[in-house]
Amino acid sequence: MSAPTTRQADALAPAGFKQCWNLLKSLPSAPSRARLTGLLLIVAATVALMNLGSQLLGRIVDIVQGQDIALIGSGRGAMVAALGVIAFCLVAEVSGRTLVSFLINSRVRRLSMDLRTQALSSVLRAPVPRILELGTGNVITRLSKDIDTVVNTITTMGDRLLITVFMLPLTALALIFIHPAYGVLFLLAAAMMYPFVKGTIRDIPAVTNVVSSVEARRNSILLDTIRALDTLRHFRLGTWAARRMERYSWETVQSWADRIPLFTRILAQGSIAYGFLLIGIILMSVPMVSFDWISQGEAAAAVLLVTRLEIHVFNLLFFAGEIQHAGTSLGRAVALTLLDDVPSTETTPPLKSAPSVRIAGLYYSYPGGASVLRDINLELEAGTTTALVGTSGAGKSTLAALVAGLQYPDAGQIFLGEVDTAATSSSWLSRHVALVTQEVHLFSGTLREDLLLARPAATDSELWKALHAVGLDESSRWLPEGLDTAIGAGNPEVGPEAAQQLSLARMLLRQPPVLIMDEATSEAGSEHAEVLEEAARKVTQGRTCLVVAHRLDQARSADRILVMEAGRIVEDGDHASLIAAGGRYARAYTQWEHGQES
Ligand SMILES: Nc1ncnc2c1ncn2[C@@H]1O[C@H](COP(=O)(O)OP(=O)(O)OP(=O)(O)O)[C@@H](O)[C@H]1O
């Protein structure tokens, strides 16, 4: 696979501001309106005192010149009072900032925890095809790096950002208060900045979303490489994998580099607008002082107020990228929470018994690939077991995945009883259809904990009953501690046959009305074949089953056998009738029987 030549955003667009705001408000750790107002009042008071300190510092010039200042007076007493208030303002500034920073930091970490939990549970409930389309690397990037970016940005510059937001209007007010002409200049500088800011708000999100998407693709490739370690070693593809990783990493570096012209432009535009304001204030002050419109101290105060603004304006401009990046990252994480298709009230009633499965006019092709399934029409009778057989690549696993809801068909419908699965939520579907494959994931913990996931209210004796039914008992070498045996990641490995038995036991406990088995008993070696096949037979009883049979002995006992060839069903019947028909199945079966004998 080669790296894409143009850098593009991925399939799931970031959520907008309103969606993010609504989601954040609904999180358990969201601050109450009173707390939010309290925080804003602290910021406003801190900024007001910062401005007061700057103004008084300027007015010291007037005190030195013996002028009388409102509320403070003149002479030595006024000087002491002014210095006292300035000191107080400095202490208030430091305390206010520390408090604001503490309040923001402690809240944002709890909010990020809630957001991660909510996004993850939405991902778990979302339709599987949607997640597969997004890619696991993408989802992981959104759940980890994107949320971390938001937390890091807010904890490092959230307080500064809030202070700047208040600083701009309060400085404008203070300047108007000194003389309205300063206010006019401030408005002119703001008008100059307006198109710059508008352009920035327009351009940055798209650029930053591309950066995050490219990073997500790189992470997908990384995951793919780690997952395929065995294959890569086996085929000596280490160098190819390293080169592929290098290409995608370089793509990430390039996408970051693509941002540079945009940020250079933002800084240049900010410098022009700020330079206009500062030079304008100094130039205006000279005639205003000489015409006695303002005192020298007031002119000094105005210049100090604008000088003080510099660090805040440039903080905003300098970190505009990070701030927007955090905004986009937040949107990307919040978009995951919107994947969940579970309606607030489920309208499709649960099925009371195993339903028939009707497939009508089904077509499917993998993205960019040739047609895999063509016009499949069939009905699986309720409570029966149907085996799918056919040559490798015929489309058996693909058909099984479509019925299990892991892929969306290109055309056609799948009905469970009367329910069109396309019109139900993915959680309704997953409650009614279970898929057992060769890959068994055992959750880390005790065997009891793992089995209880399938039926939380099951008693120990019910768990043992399910284990006995699939051929595992107290004497099994894989269960030395019985139900307390530690299994899953970090614990001694359970053999592949035992893992498949456990997976079948989970199905017995879960009792799904429709069961799809794809290579679910593929580990059946000669000594275990009987046990696994018997376990599979028990699991299929009482439900509608579709079994992808890779060995013909698995098909023989099914109620019905479908033979697939190049995406179509070419033979349909039970074992006896297909043998009697002498077609592909009969030939394959005879060959298989000879193979078994020799
Ligand atoms: N993820 C995928 N992306 C693209 N093509 C795929 C994908 N999975 C399967 N295919 C292709 O779709 C066709 C049908 O594959 P499928 O696995 O459904 O066949 P199968 O009958 O189950 O074969 P097997 O018995 O070997 O598992 C094959 O040509 C296969 O190469």
XYZ file of C-alpha atoms and ligand atoms in Angstrom:
629
model
C 0.000 0.000 0.000
C 1.387 3.388 -0.858
C 0.792 6.606 1.021
C -1.930 8.823 -0.421
C -0.590 11.582 -2.653
C -2.966 14.278 -1.398
C -3.518 14.795 2.280
C -7.194 14.341 3.066
C -9.486 14.381 6.063
C -11.090 11.096 7.090
C -14.675 9.888 6.770
C -16.067 11.276 10.028
C -16.124 15.094 10.143
C -15.505 16.780 13.518
C -18.609 17.802 15.454
C -19.516 21.477 15.297
C -19.294 23.994 18.140
C -22.951 23.593 19.143
C -22.758 19.793 19.222
C -19.570 19.981 21.340
C -21.132 22.482 23.726
C -24.322 20.408 24.120
C -22.322 17.243 24.724
C -19.998 18.897 27.274
C -23.014 20.328 29.107
C -24.548 16.854 29.378
C -21.469 15.184 30.910
C -21.697 14.222 34.601
C -18.752 16.489 35.536
C -20.075 19.512 33.640
C -19.938 22.528 35.971
C -23.255 24.000 37.110
C -24.334 27.375 35.729
C -23.549 28.955 39.136
C -19.984 27.585 39.137
C -19.435 28.736 35.577
C -20.699 32.215 36.431
C -18.455 32.230 39.519
C -15.425 31.378 37.384
C -16.223 34.107 34.866
C -16.699 36.636 37.668
C -13.276 35.739 39.109
C -11.700 36.232 35.667
C -13.531 39.540 35.159
C -12.436 40.801 38.597
C -8.820 39.702 37.973
C -8.685 41.493 34.615
C -10.379 44.614 36.034
C -7.724 44.799 38.802
C -4.922 44.215 36.263
C -6.223 47.194 34.273
C -6.596 49.308 37.396
C -2.953 48.575 38.295
C -1.786 49.645 34.789
C -3.827 52.841 34.952
C -2.533 53.803 38.379
C 1.041 53.102 37.276
C 0.543 55.640 34.490
C -1.143 58.160 36.782
C 1.926 58.174 39.068
C 3.325 60.637 36.514
C 0.475 62.997 37.466
C 1.056 62.484 41.202
C 4.761 63.286 40.741
C 3.685 66.478 38.956
C 1.520 67.392 41.951
C -1.841 66.853 40.335
C -4.953 65.821 42.188
C -6.331 62.391 41.294
C -9.941 61.375 41.850
C -10.423 59.206 44.995
C -6.676 59.253 45.759
C -5.874 62.941 46.110
C -2.411 64.388 45.694
C 1.056 64.522 47.274
C 2.910 61.917 49.319
C -0.317 60.318 50.677
C -1.645 59.813 47.130
C 1.679 58.251 46.091
C 1.582 55.777 49.008
C -2.067 54.973 48.305
C -1.408 54.501 44.557
C 1.577 52.205 45.228
C -0.489 50.303 47.811
C -3.334 49.757 45.326
C -0.844 48.741 42.582
C 0.707 46.160 44.949
C -2.756 44.912 45.842
C -3.624 44.622 42.113
C -0.440 42.616 41.485
C -1.219 40.199 44.335
C -4.847 39.924 43.133
C -3.641 39.195 39.609
C -1.367 36.362 40.737
C -4.010 34.928 43.079
C -6.797 35.258 40.506
C -4.753 33.556 37.784
C -3.719 30.724 40.096
C -7.306 30.179 41.205
C -8.654 30.275 37.621
C -5.930 27.908 36.456
C -6.664 25.484 39.325
C -10.422 25.540 38.692
C -10.014 24.977 34.957
C -7.392 22.237 35.309
C -9.271 20.213 37.883
C -12.523 20.392 35.916
C -11.070 19.698 32.490
C -9.472 16.427 33.610
C -12.770 15.130 34.962
C -14.578 16.276 31.822
C -12.013 14.494 29.632
C -12.590 11.285 31.596
C -16.354 11.579 31.030
C -15.883 12.390 27.356
C -13.616 9.369 26.833
C -16.096 7.073 28.597
C -19.032 8.444 26.628
C -17.197 8.258 23.295
C -16.048 4.700 23.990
C -19.527 3.513 24.928
C -20.910 5.112 21.753
C -18.252 3.323 19.722
C -19.201 0.040 21.388
C -22.873 0.581 20.521
C -22.285 1.974 17.029
C -22.865 -0.150 13.924
C -19.753 -2.268 13.390
C -19.492 -1.394 9.645
C -19.261 2.289 10.622
C -16.338 1.569 12.961
C -14.619 -0.668 10.399
C -15.008 2.110 7.827
C -13.392 4.599 10.211
C -10.540 2.255 11.079
C -9.399 1.207 14.540
C -6.328 3.487 14.416
C -8.605 6.420 13.738
C -10.921 5.579 16.624
C -7.963 5.088 18.977
C -6.451 8.423 17.917
C -9.727 10.178 18.623
C -10.121 8.497 22.019
C -6.533 9.068 23.110
C -4.474 11.727 21.325
C -7.358 14.010 20.353
C -8.742 14.131 23.892
C -5.207 14.538 25.318
C -4.627 17.460 22.946
C -7.728 19.201 24.303
C -6.655 18.592 27.914
C -3.064 19.749 27.312
C -4.148 22.885 25.484
C -6.697 23.868 28.099
C -4.417 23.127 31.053
C -1.503 25.075 29.558
C -3.382 28.043 28.127
C -7.031 27.899 29.232
C -6.547 30.567 31.917
C -4.579 32.824 29.542
C -7.226 32.455 26.893
C -10.035 33.367 29.271
C -8.075 36.346 30.584
C -7.434 37.547 27.023
C -11.118 37.230 26.154
C -11.943 39.553 29.059
C -8.864 41.724 28.610
C -9.833 42.944 25.125
C -13.229 44.528 25.948
C -12.133 45.724 29.407
C -9.062 47.440 27.922
C -11.305 49.060 25.288
C -13.576 50.312 28.104
C -10.618 51.631 30.121
C -9.294 53.505 27.028
C -12.738 55.005 26.334
C -12.882 56.009 29.979
C -9.523 57.864 29.631
C -10.636 59.514 26.377
C -13.215 58.424 23.744
C -10.704 59.153 20.941
C -8.616 56.189 22.192
C -11.750 54.071 21.970
C -12.179 55.033 18.308
C -8.578 53.976 17.580
C -9.154 50.683 19.402
C -12.259 50.053 17.294
C -10.285 50.807 14.111
C -7.598 48.271 15.099
C -10.342 45.747 15.939
C -11.990 46.366 12.524
C -8.596 45.770 10.919
C -8.257 42.469 12.775
C -11.789 41.326 11.937
C -11.111 39.935 8.415
C -7.869 38.344 9.674
C -9.651 36.583 12.530
C -12.504 35.546 10.229
C -10.028 34.060 7.743
C -8.210 32.262 10.550
C -11.410 30.755 11.935
C -12.281 29.638 8.402
C -8.895 28.152 7.433
C -7.413 26.559 10.546
C -10.024 23.863 11.317
C -9.702 22.295 7.854
C -5.892 22.281 8.076
C -5.847 20.871 11.609
C -8.453 18.226 10.768
C -6.216 17.042 7.938
C -3.278 16.834 10.393
C -5.337 14.719 12.806
C -6.655 12.504 9.996
C -3.149 11.894 8.656
C -1.966 11.067 12.199
C -4.903 8.659 12.553
C -3.941 6.921 9.308
C -0.333 6.613 10.509
C -1.606 5.051 13.751
C -3.744 2.589 11.760
C -0.669 1.521 9.836
C 1.257 1.186 13.090
C -1.476 -1.022 14.563
C -1.614 -3.052 11.352
C 2.163 -3.562 11.521
C 2.110 -4.695 15.156
C -0.835 -7.041 14.531
C 0.916 -8.587 11.534
C 4.274 -9.136 13.282
C 4.188 -12.913 12.755
C 3.313 -12.659 9.056
C 5.907 -9.950 8.497
C 8.609 -12.107 10.082
C 7.450 -15.170 8.227
C 7.611 -13.504 4.810
C 10.658 -11.380 5.739
C 8.721 -8.200 5.121
C 10.370 -6.186 7.912
C 12.030 -3.709 5.539
C 8.813 -3.237 3.549
C 6.857 -2.604 6.780
C 9.466 -0.117 8.052
C 9.413 1.758 4.709
C 5.616 1.854 4.732
C 5.659 3.242 8.283
C 8.283 5.787 7.249
C 6.089 6.976 4.327
C 3.109 7.531 6.596
C 5.224 9.213 9.286
C 6.647 11.528 6.637
C 3.088 12.275 5.536
C 2.381 13.440 9.119
C 5.476 15.656 9.145
C 4.371 17.166 5.823
C 0.865 17.850 7.043
C 2.303 19.756 10.041
C 4.573 21.663 7.659
C 1.517 22.578 5.553
C 0.318 24.657 8.513
C 3.388 26.912 8.598
C 2.360 29.470 5.900
C -1.045 29.858 7.530
C 0.415 30.578 10.968
C 3.064 32.906 9.566
C 0.255 34.855 7.911
C -1.762 35.013 11.146
C 1.232 36.329 13.127
C 2.035 38.916 10.439
C -1.562 40.147 10.341
C -1.691 40.341 14.148
C 1.587 42.297 14.246
C 0.231 44.840 11.748
C -3.015 45.397 13.693
C -1.260 45.570 17.071
C 1.478 47.865 15.698
C -1.233 50.160 14.318
C -2.873 50.368 17.768
C 0.328 50.981 19.748
C 1.864 53.533 17.377
C -1.549 55.176 16.978
C -1.955 55.562 20.771
C 1.540 57.091 21.122
C 1.061 59.467 18.148
C -2.425 60.530 19.318
C -1.255 61.125 22.869
C 1.210 63.873 21.877
C -1.364 66.401 20.516
C -3.991 65.312 23.086
C -1.596 66.146 25.945
C -0.484 69.414 24.305
C -4.168 70.472 23.829
C -4.744 69.507 27.481
C -7.443 66.976 26.538
C -5.720 64.487 28.823
C -2.935 64.645 31.392
C 0.538 63.163 30.831
C -0.322 60.490 33.399
C -3.477 59.523 31.490
C -1.464 59.279 28.261
C 1.078 57.058 30.083
C -1.804 54.938 31.452
C -3.248 54.488 27.925
C 0.153 53.423 26.550
C 0.655 51.014 29.499
C -2.795 49.485 28.959
C -2.030 48.834 25.284
C 1.492 47.556 26.043
C 0.026 45.153 28.559
C -2.363 43.910 25.905
C 0.535 42.844 23.688
C 1.392 39.623 25.485
C -2.245 38.562 25.509
C -2.902 39.342 21.848
C 0.268 37.525 20.771
C -0.471 34.619 23.077
C -3.742 34.283 21.234
C -2.159 34.600 17.799
C 0.878 32.497 18.587
C -1.215 29.713 20.031
C -4.112 30.188 17.586
C -3.045 26.952 15.913
C -2.959 25.013 19.173
C -6.271 26.478 20.277
C -7.959 25.649 16.980
C -6.218 22.282 16.943
C -7.722 21.603 20.370
C -11.136 22.746 19.083
C -10.898 20.414 16.103
C -9.612 17.570 18.300
C -12.566 18.097 20.627
C -14.896 17.996 17.614
C -13.270 14.759 16.436
C -13.731 13.099 19.835
C -17.299 14.405 20.192
C -18.122 13.098 16.694
C -17.549 9.599 18.083
C -20.304 10.149 20.645
C -22.677 10.902 17.753
C -21.961 7.574 16.029
C -24.242 5.807 18.441
C -27.474 5.007 16.610
C -29.424 3.811 19.625
C -32.739 5.665 19.620
C -33.882 6.992 22.993
C -36.882 4.653 22.748
C -36.351 1.380 20.917
C -39.307 0.953 18.594
C -38.526 -2.550 17.308
C -39.874 -5.097 19.820
C -37.544 -7.945 20.847
C -38.038 -11.309 19.124
C -39.623 -13.950 21.321
C -38.212 -16.983 19.506
C -35.737 -17.924 16.803
C -36.892 -16.109 13.637
C -36.576 -17.052 9.989
C -33.799 -15.164 8.173
C -34.799 -13.863 4.746
C -32.205 -12.454 2.375
C -33.531 -10.595 -0.675
C -31.538 -9.345 -3.670
C -28.258 -9.051 -1.753
C -25.220 -7.544 -3.500
C -21.863 -6.738 -1.967
C -18.383 -5.738 -3.044
C -15.494 -4.633 -0.813
C -14.466 -0.984 -1.271
C -12.559 -0.732 -4.540
C -12.904 -4.488 -5.161
C -14.861 -6.676 -7.544
C -18.364 -7.900 -6.785
C -18.261 -10.617 -4.077
C -21.960 -11.412 -3.596
C -24.437 -11.254 -6.488
C -28.174 -11.299 -6.135
C -28.440 -13.662 -3.162
C -32.049 -14.611 -2.394
C -32.845 -17.201 0.252
C -34.804 -17.895 3.367
C -33.415 -19.783 6.353
C -36.266 -21.486 8.116
C -36.707 -20.574 11.780
C -34.857 -22.890 14.165
C -32.875 -24.730 11.489
C -29.156 -25.013 10.771
C -27.876 -24.157 7.315
C -24.319 -24.905 6.268
C -22.540 -22.766 3.697
C -19.888 -24.606 1.715
C -17.889 -23.733 -1.388
C -14.441 -23.051 -2.724
C -12.113 -20.575 -1.058
C -13.088 -16.998 -1.974
C -16.645 -17.964 -2.961
C -18.047 -15.362 -0.544
C -19.160 -17.541 2.406
C -17.555 -15.430 5.170
C -18.744 -12.255 3.490
C -22.350 -13.481 3.459
C -22.015 -14.507 7.123
C -20.599 -11.067 8.022
C -23.479 -9.305 6.257
C -26.102 -11.342 8.108
C -24.246 -10.644 11.379
C -24.395 -6.905 10.611
C -20.606 -6.451 10.288
C -20.979 -5.012 6.776
C -23.702 -3.022 5.067
C -24.935 -4.576 1.789
C -24.575 -2.513 -1.398
C -28.126 -3.513 -2.269
C -30.764 -5.862 -0.925
C -32.325 -6.544 2.434
C -31.968 -8.954 5.328
C -35.033 -9.704 7.445
C -35.160 -11.411 10.831
C -38.764 -12.586 10.899
C -40.609 -9.482 9.737
C -37.904 -7.051 10.882
C -35.801 -5.370 8.211
C -32.368 -5.252 9.874
C -31.459 -2.042 8.025
C -34.284 -0.287 9.870
C -33.219 -1.371 13.373
C -30.479 -0.120 15.663
C -27.201 -1.977 15.799
C -27.840 -2.797 19.461
C -31.158 -4.506 18.554
C -29.305 -6.493 15.919
C -26.477 -7.480 18.244
C -28.997 -8.633 20.871
C -30.540 -11.011 18.316
C -27.642 -12.128 16.140
C -24.361 -13.494 17.479
C -21.281 -14.327 15.468
C -18.756 -16.943 16.579
C -15.505 -17.028 14.646
C -12.160 -18.720 14.913
C -10.788 -15.696 16.751
C -11.845 -15.960 20.357
C -11.209 -13.056 22.687
C -11.068 -14.081 26.320
C -11.375 -11.142 28.690
C -8.677 -10.809 31.304
C -10.004 -12.030 34.656
C -11.480 -15.233 36.016
C -13.362 -17.703 33.850
C -16.482 -16.921 35.886
C -16.212 -13.193 35.067
C -15.794 -13.971 31.378
C -18.822 -16.270 31.234
C -20.991 -13.901 33.260
C -20.558 -11.303 30.498
C -22.772 -13.568 28.392
C -25.416 -13.937 31.100
C -24.812 -11.710 34.131
C -27.399 -13.407 36.361
C -26.156 -16.979 35.795
C -25.381 -19.095 38.857
C -22.208 -21.194 39.161
C -24.198 -24.355 38.425
C -25.598 -22.782 35.217
C -22.056 -21.841 34.201
C -20.873 -25.411 34.798
C -23.851 -26.770 32.852
C -22.815 -24.671 29.832
C -19.182 -25.792 30.219
C -20.178 -29.466 30.464
C -22.339 -29.099 27.346
C -19.315 -27.982 25.313
C -17.115 -30.741 26.720
C -15.223 -28.914 29.485
C -15.376 -30.173 33.041
C -13.648 -29.848 36.411
C -10.885 -32.232 35.317
C -9.953 -30.202 32.221
C -6.262 -29.273 32.239
C -7.219 -25.748 31.080
C -9.357 -25.086 34.155
C -7.114 -25.932 37.130
C -9.007 -23.557 39.419
C -12.451 -24.275 37.990
C -14.484 -21.103 37.528
C -11.759 -19.154 39.373
C -9.138 -19.983 36.731
C -7.464 -16.785 35.547
C -7.762 -16.407 31.754
C -7.160 -13.741 29.092
C -4.293 -11.293 28.632
C -1.585 -11.552 31.302
C -2.602 -15.090 32.359
C -1.478 -18.537 31.182
C -2.829 -19.161 27.690
C -5.830 -21.403 27.166
C -5.353 -23.830 24.246
C -7.119 -22.916 20.969
C -9.613 -25.811 21.173
C -10.503 -24.892 24.758
C -10.874 -21.240 23.719
C -13.383 -22.289 21.042
C -15.226 -24.444 23.586
C -15.423 -21.437 25.936
C -16.705 -19.282 23.115
C -19.454 -21.857 22.405
C -20.265 -22.031 26.136
C -20.775 -18.271 26.095
C -23.282 -18.726 23.267
C -25.171 -21.358 25.265
C -25.441 -18.869 28.099
C -26.349 -15.962 25.852
C -28.948 -17.859 23.812
C -29.052 -15.586 20.749
C -32.077 -16.290 18.484
C -29.815 -16.221 15.404
C -26.309 -17.651 15.433
C -23.677 -17.307 12.735
C -20.633 -19.550 13.000
C -17.640 -18.911 10.767
C -14.808 -21.384 11.325
C -16.067 -21.618 14.895
C -14.836 -25.206 15.206
C -11.870 -24.916 12.892
C -9.454 -25.950 15.622
C -11.000 -29.407 15.600
C -7.987 -31.644 15.196
C -8.616 -35.364 14.968
C -8.780 -35.897 18.758
C -10.952 -32.849 19.371
C -13.152 -32.984 16.279
C -15.850 -35.027 17.983
C -15.949 -32.860 21.105
C -16.110 -29.564 19.212
C -18.656 -30.795 16.697
C -20.856 -32.112 19.498
C -20.508 -28.744 21.302
C -21.440 -26.901 18.094
C -24.505 -29.136 17.620
C -25.710 -28.300 21.135
C -25.187 -24.593 20.585
C -27.186 -24.581 17.346
C -30.205 -26.329 18.862
C -33.302 -24.158 19.107
C -31.962 -21.253 17.068
C -31.622 -20.254 13.444
C -28.035 -20.926 12.445
C -25.864 -20.210 9.489
C -22.629 -22.192 9.662
C -19.696 -21.494 7.347
C -18.404 -25.045 7.053
C -14.795 -25.396 6.058
C -14.842 -29.155 6.421
C -17.574 -31.192 4.818
C -18.249 -33.229 7.967
C -19.479 -29.960 9.508
C -22.025 -29.635 6.669
C -23.242 -33.216 6.627
C -25.378 -32.926 9.751
C -26.945 -29.544 8.842
C -30.655 -29.349 7.959
C -29.752 -27.660 4.713
C -26.578 -27.129 2.720
C -25.934 -24.190 0.392
C -23.069 -24.457 -2.060
C -21.544 -21.125 -3.054
C -19.450 -20.387 -6.100
C -18.166 -16.959 -7.166
C -20.660 -15.025 -5.081
C -23.754 -17.061 -5.990
C -25.606 -20.024 -4.506
C -25.271 -22.833 -7.021
C -26.677 -25.807 -5.096
C -29.255 -26.009 -2.332
C -30.531 -29.058 -0.481
C -29.796 -31.464 2.351
C -26.850 -33.875 2.379
C -28.745 -36.817 0.904
C -30.391 -34.848 -1.915
C -27.146 -33.116 -2.897
C -25.279 -36.434 -2.969
C -28.083 -37.899 -5.070
C -27.917 -34.913 -7.445
C -24.249 -35.731 -8.119
C -23.217 -32.096 -8.512
C -20.336 -30.065 -7.030
C -21.182 -30.978 -3.445
C -21.356 -34.687 -4.249
C -17.998 -34.548 -6.056
C -16.363 -32.557 -3.262
C -17.802 -34.914 -0.641
C -16.576 -38.007 -2.404
C -13.126 -36.448 -2.703
C -13.170 -35.492 0.970
C -14.216 -39.022 1.988
C -11.351 -40.504 -0.016
C -9.004 -38.060 1.652
C -10.240 -39.194 5.066
C -9.756 -42.886 4.204
C -6.219 -42.550 2.849
N -11.609 -7.260 3.717
C -11.599 -7.558 2.410
N -11.272 -6.630 1.506
C -11.274 -6.891 0.187
N -11.592 -8.103 -0.333
C -11.933 -9.078 0.533
C -11.959 -8.848 1.944
N -12.317 -10.023 2.547
C -12.526 -10.912 1.552
N -12.299 -10.350 0.364
C -12.433 -11.007 -0.945
O -13.803 -11.339 -1.121
C -13.927 -12.601 -1.734
C -14.782 -13.509 -0.849
O -14.086 -13.701 0.363
P -14.703 -14.571 1.538
O -13.737 -14.564 2.668
O -16.085 -14.144 1.798
O -14.729 -16.004 0.870
P -14.894 -17.417 1.563
O -15.768 -18.185 0.683
O -15.298 -17.276 2.984
O -13.412 -17.943 1.458
P -12.564 -18.786 2.524
O -13.191 -20.143 2.584
O -11.193 -18.840 1.956
O -12.645 -18.047 3.815
C -12.513 -13.128 -1.944
O -12.142 -12.853 -3.268
C -11.678 -12.317 -0.989
O -10.382 -12.110 -1.519
